[in-house]
């Protein structure tokens, strides 16, 4: 009886150890949807159909290209903020952004920056993947991993106020404080 329990415990312990040694990507933020329902935020309605003044001016239908009634959330946001949505389709650096680009690249540009950041991020997530039971039970370890990189908003607000910086979006100071 004791040998059988010891054998079962050894098999379970072995399974836990083997499952923890998997070669999967570390996930610090474990979000899961327990429903098997559709995602209501994935549905994007089309714009209303409009009849143009001249039907001959309509372009030839081309498979794979955008439709006139397709939603364009980025372009709509740019237009709502007073920008030019056609600037999103241009290649290269927009004329108004050249100064920012020049300043940001003043020490050089690493052409392999995406791969380097991806490798650094993977290494960080592997180092901060949580303990065995946290991984086993899918415990969220995201906030613990990034705790040293986060700011305390109340302490920062007080620091700004002591420095004399106006904080118009923050609640006013308490009376007498």
PDB file of C-alpha atoms in Angstrom:
ATOM      1  CA  UNK A   1       0.000   0.000   0.000  1.00  0.00           C
ATOM      2  CA  UNK A   2       2.801   2.395   0.957  1.00  0.00           C
ATOM      3  CA  UNK A   3       4.762   1.424  -2.167  1.00  0.00           C
ATOM      4  CA  UNK A   4       1.730   2.122  -4.366  1.00  0.00           C
ATOM      5  CA  UNK A   5       1.255   5.597  -2.857  1.00  0.00           C
ATOM      6  CA  UNK A   6       4.957   6.321  -3.203  1.00  0.00           C
ATOM      7  CA  UNK A   7       4.826   5.202  -6.849  1.00  0.00           C
ATOM      8  CA  UNK A   8       1.811   7.420  -7.582  1.00  0.00           C
ATOM      9  CA  UNK A   9       3.494  10.366  -5.858  1.00  0.00           C
ATOM     10  CA  UNK A  10       6.705   9.769  -7.821  1.00  0.00           C
ATOM     11  CA  UNK A  11       4.815   9.622 -11.118  1.00  0.00           C
ATOM     12  CA  UNK A  12       2.928  12.843 -10.319  1.00  0.00           C
ATOM     13  CA  UNK A  13       6.122  14.613  -9.251  1.00  0.00           C
ATOM     14  CA  UNK A  14       7.840  13.453 -12.449  1.00  0.00           C
ATOM     15  CA  UNK A  15       4.943  14.706 -14.577  1.00  0.00           C
ATOM     16  CA  UNK A  16       5.059  18.113 -12.875  1.00  0.00           C
ATOM     17  CA  UNK A  17       8.824  18.397 -13.380  1.00  0.00           C
ATOM     18  CA  UNK A  18       8.624  17.346 -17.038  1.00  0.00           C
ATOM     19  CA  UNK A  19       5.726  19.734 -17.748  1.00  0.00           C
ATOM     20  CA  UNK A  20       7.658  22.622 -16.196  1.00  0.00           C
ATOM     21  CA  UNK A  21      10.615  21.982 -18.507  1.00  0.00           C
ATOM     22  CA  UNK A  22       8.652  22.620 -21.683  1.00  0.00           C
ATOM     23  CA  UNK A  23      10.154  24.807 -24.403  1.00  0.00           C
ATOM     24  CA  UNK A  24       7.203  27.155 -24.750  1.00  0.00           C
ATOM     25  CA  UNK A  25       7.305  30.933 -24.724  1.00  0.00           C
ATOM     26  CA  UNK A  26       7.058  32.336 -21.192  1.00  0.00           C
ATOM     27  CA  UNK A  27       3.786  34.151 -20.577  1.00  0.00           C
ATOM     28  CA  UNK A  28       3.886  36.659 -17.749  1.00  0.00           C
ATOM     29  CA  UNK A  29       0.328  37.927 -18.220  1.00  0.00           C
ATOM     30  CA  UNK A  30      -2.108  35.022 -18.300  1.00  0.00           C
ATOM     31  CA  UNK A  31      -5.407  36.174 -19.732  1.00  0.00           C
ATOM     32  CA  UNK A  32      -7.879  33.567 -20.784  1.00  0.00           C
ATOM     33  CA  UNK A  33     -11.454  33.671 -21.927  1.00  0.00           C
ATOM     34  CA  UNK A  34     -13.523  30.961 -20.303  1.00  0.00           C
ATOM     35  CA  UNK A  35     -16.409  31.536 -22.721  1.00  0.00           C
ATOM     36  CA  UNK A  36     -16.749  29.962 -26.124  1.00  0.00           C
ATOM     37  CA  UNK A  37     -18.683  32.987 -27.352  1.00  0.00           C
ATOM     38  CA  UNK A  38     -17.757  35.347 -30.188  1.00  0.00           C
ATOM     39  CA  UNK A  39     -15.617  38.382 -29.416  1.00  0.00           C
ATOM     40  CA  UNK A  40     -17.929  41.364 -29.743  1.00  0.00           C
ATOM     41  CA  UNK A  41     -14.975  43.724 -30.076  1.00  0.00           C
ATOM     42  CA  UNK A  42     -13.728  41.940 -33.204  1.00  0.00           C
ATOM     43  CA  UNK A  43     -16.804  43.015 -35.179  1.00  0.00           C
ATOM     44  CA  UNK A  44     -16.258  46.252 -37.066  1.00  0.00           C
ATOM     45  CA  UNK A  45     -19.288  47.532 -38.991  1.00  0.00           C
ATOM     46  CA  UNK A  46     -18.925  48.992 -42.474  1.00  0.00           C
ATOM     47  CA  UNK A  47     -19.606  52.615 -43.289  1.00  0.00           C
ATOM     48  CA  UNK A  48     -22.975  53.335 -44.912  1.00  0.00           C
ATOM     49  CA  UNK A  49     -23.085  52.777 -48.670  1.00  0.00           C
ATOM     50  CA  UNK A  50     -23.071  56.024 -50.652  1.00  0.00           C
ATOM     51  CA  UNK A  51     -24.176  56.502 -54.231  1.00  0.00           C
ATOM     52  CA  UNK A  52     -21.568  58.649 -56.037  1.00  0.00           C
ATOM     53  CA  UNK A  53     -22.676  61.548 -58.250  1.00  0.00           C
ATOM     54  CA  UNK A  54     -21.016  59.986 -61.300  1.00  0.00           C
ATOM     55  CA  UNK A  55     -21.107  56.182 -61.542  1.00  0.00           C
ATOM     56  CA  UNK A  56     -18.514  56.292 -64.334  1.00  0.00           C
ATOM     57  CA  UNK A  57     -16.000  57.721 -61.824  1.00  0.00           C
ATOM     58  CA  UNK A  58     -16.051  54.530 -59.757  1.00  0.00           C
ATOM     59  CA  UNK A  59     -12.781  52.562 -59.940  1.00  0.00           C
ATOM     60  CA  UNK A  60     -12.658  49.047 -61.378  1.00  0.00           C
ATOM     61  CA  UNK A  61     -13.152  46.438 -58.630  1.00  0.00           C
ATOM     62  CA  UNK A  62      -9.790  44.909 -57.741  1.00  0.00           C
ATOM     63  CA  UNK A  63      -9.669  41.825 -55.519  1.00  0.00           C
ATOM     64  CA  UNK A  64      -7.622  42.330 -52.384  1.00  0.00           C
ATOM     65  CA  UNK A  65      -7.898  46.126 -52.282  1.00  0.00           C
ATOM     66  CA  UNK A  66      -9.892  48.210 -49.830  1.00  0.00           C
ATOM     67  CA  UNK A  67     -13.551  48.909 -50.396  1.00  0.00           C
ATOM     68  CA  UNK A  68     -14.937  52.443 -50.154  1.00  0.00           C
ATOM     69  CA  UNK A  69     -17.188  51.410 -47.249  1.00  0.00           C
ATOM     70  CA  UNK A  70     -14.521  49.488 -45.324  1.00  0.00           C
ATOM     71  CA  UNK A  71     -13.742  50.934 -41.932  1.00  0.00           C
ATOM     72  CA  UNK A  72     -10.383  52.684 -41.615  1.00  0.00           C
ATOM     73  CA  UNK A  73     -10.011  53.372 -37.878  1.00  0.00           C
ATOM     74  CA  UNK A  74      -6.489  54.808 -38.137  1.00  0.00           C
ATOM     75  CA  UNK A  75      -7.387  57.098 -41.024  1.00  0.00           C
ATOM     76  CA  UNK A  76     -10.607  58.159 -39.307  1.00  0.00           C
ATOM     77  CA  UNK A  77      -8.673  58.993 -36.132  1.00  0.00           C
ATOM     78  CA  UNK A  78      -6.127  61.056 -38.090  1.00  0.00           C
ATOM     79  CA  UNK A  79      -8.925  62.911 -39.889  1.00  0.00           C
ATOM     80  CA  UNK A  80     -10.804  63.529 -36.606  1.00  0.00           C
ATOM     81  CA  UNK A  81      -7.652  65.082 -35.145  1.00  0.00           C
ATOM     82  CA  UNK A  82      -7.264  67.379 -38.156  1.00  0.00           C
ATOM     83  CA  UNK A  83      -4.608  65.396 -40.003  1.00  0.00           C
ATOM     84  CA  UNK A  84      -4.352  64.035 -43.513  1.00  0.00           C
ATOM     85  CA  UNK A  85      -5.360  60.332 -43.647  1.00  0.00           C
ATOM     86  CA  UNK A  86      -3.599  59.863 -47.001  1.00  0.00           C
ATOM     87  CA  UNK A  87      -0.287  60.452 -45.180  1.00  0.00           C
ATOM     88  CA  UNK A  88      -0.705  56.989 -43.660  1.00  0.00           C
ATOM     89  CA  UNK A  89      -0.341  55.404 -47.106  1.00  0.00           C
ATOM     90  CA  UNK A  90       2.865  57.225 -48.015  1.00  0.00           C
ATOM     91  CA  UNK A  91       6.197  55.533 -47.681  1.00  0.00           C
ATOM     92  CA  UNK A  92       9.206  57.106 -46.080  1.00  0.00           C
ATOM     93  CA  UNK A  93       9.316  59.753 -43.387  1.00  0.00           C
ATOM     94  CA  UNK A  94       6.628  62.445 -43.593  1.00  0.00           C
ATOM     95  CA  UNK A  95       8.066  65.932 -44.110  1.00  0.00           C
ATOM     96  CA  UNK A  96       6.873  67.171 -40.705  1.00  0.00           C
ATOM     97  CA  UNK A  97       8.533  64.253 -38.904  1.00  0.00           C
ATOM     98  CA  UNK A  98      12.013  64.518 -40.429  1.00  0.00           C
ATOM     99  CA  UNK A  99      13.338  66.660 -37.581  1.00  0.00           C
ATOM    100  CA  UNK A 100      12.098  64.195 -34.976  1.00  0.00           C
ATOM    101  CA  UNK A 101      13.580  61.291 -36.927  1.00  0.00           C
ATOM    102  CA  UNK A 102      16.920  63.074 -37.317  1.00  0.00           C
ATOM    103  CA  UNK A 103      17.074  63.867 -33.595  1.00  0.00           C
ATOM    104  CA  UNK A 104      16.091  60.331 -32.566  1.00  0.00           C
ATOM    105  CA  UNK A 105      18.719  58.773 -34.839  1.00  0.00           C
ATOM    106  CA  UNK A 106      21.566  61.177 -33.960  1.00  0.00           C
ATOM    107  CA  UNK A 107      23.649  58.368 -32.381  1.00  0.00           C
ATOM    108  CA  UNK A 108      23.035  55.956 -35.237  1.00  0.00           C
ATOM    109  CA  UNK A 109      20.396  53.437 -36.172  1.00  0.00           C
ATOM    110  CA  UNK A 110      20.565  49.737 -35.393  1.00  0.00           C
ATOM    111  CA  UNK A 111      19.092  48.009 -38.433  1.00  0.00           C
ATOM    112  CA  UNK A 112      18.570  44.828 -36.401  1.00  0.00           C
ATOM    113  CA  UNK A 113      16.800  46.528 -33.475  1.00  0.00           C
ATOM    114  CA  UNK A 114      13.603  44.465 -33.696  1.00  0.00           C
ATOM    115  CA  UNK A 115      15.422  41.142 -33.454  1.00  0.00           C
ATOM    116  CA  UNK A 116      17.651  42.431 -30.632  1.00  0.00           C
ATOM    117  CA  UNK A 117      14.652  43.687 -28.633  1.00  0.00           C
ATOM    118  CA  UNK A 118      12.749  40.447 -29.238  1.00  0.00           C
ATOM    119  CA  UNK A 119      15.708  38.408 -27.956  1.00  0.00           C
ATOM    120  CA  UNK A 120      16.135  40.663 -24.896  1.00  0.00           C
ATOM    121  CA  UNK A 121      12.401  40.482 -24.160  1.00  0.00           C
ATOM    122  CA  UNK A 122      12.370  36.683 -24.447  1.00  0.00           C
ATOM    123  CA  UNK A 123      15.332  36.445 -22.062  1.00  0.00           C
ATOM    124  CA  UNK A 124      13.593  38.796 -19.562  1.00  0.00           C
ATOM    125  CA  UNK A 125      10.376  36.770 -19.713  1.00  0.00           C
ATOM    126  CA  UNK A 126      12.296  33.521 -19.189  1.00  0.00           C
ATOM    127  CA  UNK A 127      14.098  34.952 -16.136  1.00  0.00           C
ATOM    128  CA  UNK A 128      10.804  36.239 -14.658  1.00  0.00           C
ATOM    129  CA  UNK A 129       8.505  33.370 -15.584  1.00  0.00           C
ATOM    130  CA  UNK A 130       7.456  32.679 -12.006  1.00  0.00           C
ATOM    131  CA  UNK A 131       7.994  29.749  -9.715  1.00  0.00           C
ATOM    132  CA  UNK A 132       7.007  26.181 -10.491  1.00  0.00           C
ATOM    133  CA  UNK A 133       3.539  26.308  -8.920  1.00  0.00           C
ATOM    134  CA  UNK A 134       2.841  29.745 -10.459  1.00  0.00           C
ATOM    135  CA  UNK A 135       3.583  28.301 -13.899  1.00  0.00           C
ATOM    136  CA  UNK A 136       1.676  25.126 -13.156  1.00  0.00           C
ATOM    137  CA  UNK A 137      -1.487  26.968 -12.070  1.00  0.00           C
ATOM    138  CA  UNK A 138      -1.149  29.795 -14.642  1.00  0.00           C
ATOM    139  CA  UNK A 139      -0.762  32.528 -12.005  1.00  0.00           C
ATOM    140  CA  UNK A 140      -0.330  36.039 -13.353  1.00  0.00           C
ATOM    141  CA  UNK A 141       3.280  37.146 -12.606  1.00  0.00           C
ATOM    142  CA  UNK A 142       3.345  40.177 -14.921  1.00  0.00           C
ATOM    143  CA  UNK A 143       3.075  42.847 -12.233  1.00  0.00           C
ATOM    144  CA  UNK A 144       5.722  41.188 -10.044  1.00  0.00           C
ATOM    145  CA  UNK A 145       8.122  40.977 -12.994  1.00  0.00           C
ATOM    146  CA  UNK A 146       7.774  44.664 -13.906  1.00  0.00           C
ATOM    147  CA  UNK A 147       7.424  46.061 -10.362  1.00  0.00           C
ATOM    148  CA  UNK A 148      10.891  47.685 -10.355  1.00  0.00           C
ATOM    149  CA  UNK A 149      10.134  49.371 -13.718  1.00  0.00           C
ATOM    150  CA  UNK A 150       6.836  50.937 -12.640  1.00  0.00           C
ATOM    151  CA  UNK A 151       6.178  54.320 -11.083  1.00  0.00           C
ATOM    152  CA  UNK A 152       4.080  55.114  -8.046  1.00  0.00           C
ATOM    153  CA  UNK A 153       1.680  57.729  -9.456  1.00  0.00           C
ATOM    154  CA  UNK A 154       1.016  59.376  -6.081  1.00  0.00           C
ATOM    155  CA  UNK A 155       4.701  59.718  -5.280  1.00  0.00           C
ATOM    156  CA  UNK A 156       5.407  61.121  -8.762  1.00  0.00           C
ATOM    157  CA  UNK A 157       2.564  63.634  -8.392  1.00  0.00           C
ATOM    158  CA  UNK A 158       4.034  64.859  -5.125  1.00  0.00           C
ATOM    159  CA  UNK A 159       7.501  65.064  -6.685  1.00  0.00           C
ATOM    160  CA  UNK A 160       6.162  67.184  -9.554  1.00  0.00           C
ATOM    161  CA  UNK A 161       4.244  69.443  -7.192  1.00  0.00           C
ATOM    162  CA  UNK A 162       7.355  70.000  -5.027  1.00  0.00           C
ATOM    163  CA  UNK A 163       9.288  70.898  -8.177  1.00  0.00           C
ATOM    164  CA  UNK A 164       6.616  73.484  -9.080  1.00  0.00           C
ATOM    165  CA  UNK A 165       5.314  71.678 -12.172  1.00  0.00           C
ATOM    166  CA  UNK A 166       1.640  72.363 -12.891  1.00  0.00           C
ATOM    167  CA  UNK A 167      -0.387  69.171 -12.830  1.00  0.00           C
ATOM    168  CA  UNK A 168      -3.686  70.316 -14.275  1.00  0.00           C
ATOM    169  CA  UNK A 169      -5.029  66.812 -14.912  1.00  0.00           C
ATOM    170  CA  UNK A 170      -4.429  65.680 -11.326  1.00  0.00           C
ATOM    171  CA  UNK A 171      -6.891  66.239  -8.519  1.00  0.00           C
ATOM    172  CA  UNK A 172      -6.293  69.478  -6.614  1.00  0.00           C
ATOM    173  CA  UNK A 173      -4.286  69.405  -3.416  1.00  0.00           C
ATOM    174  CA  UNK A 174      -6.251  68.932  -0.218  1.00  0.00           C
ATOM    175  CA  UNK A 175      -7.212  72.144   1.579  1.00  0.00           C
ATOM    176  CA  UNK A 176      -4.562  73.165   4.086  1.00  0.00           C
ATOM    177  CA  UNK A 177      -1.983  70.784   2.532  1.00  0.00           C
TER     178      UNK A 177
END
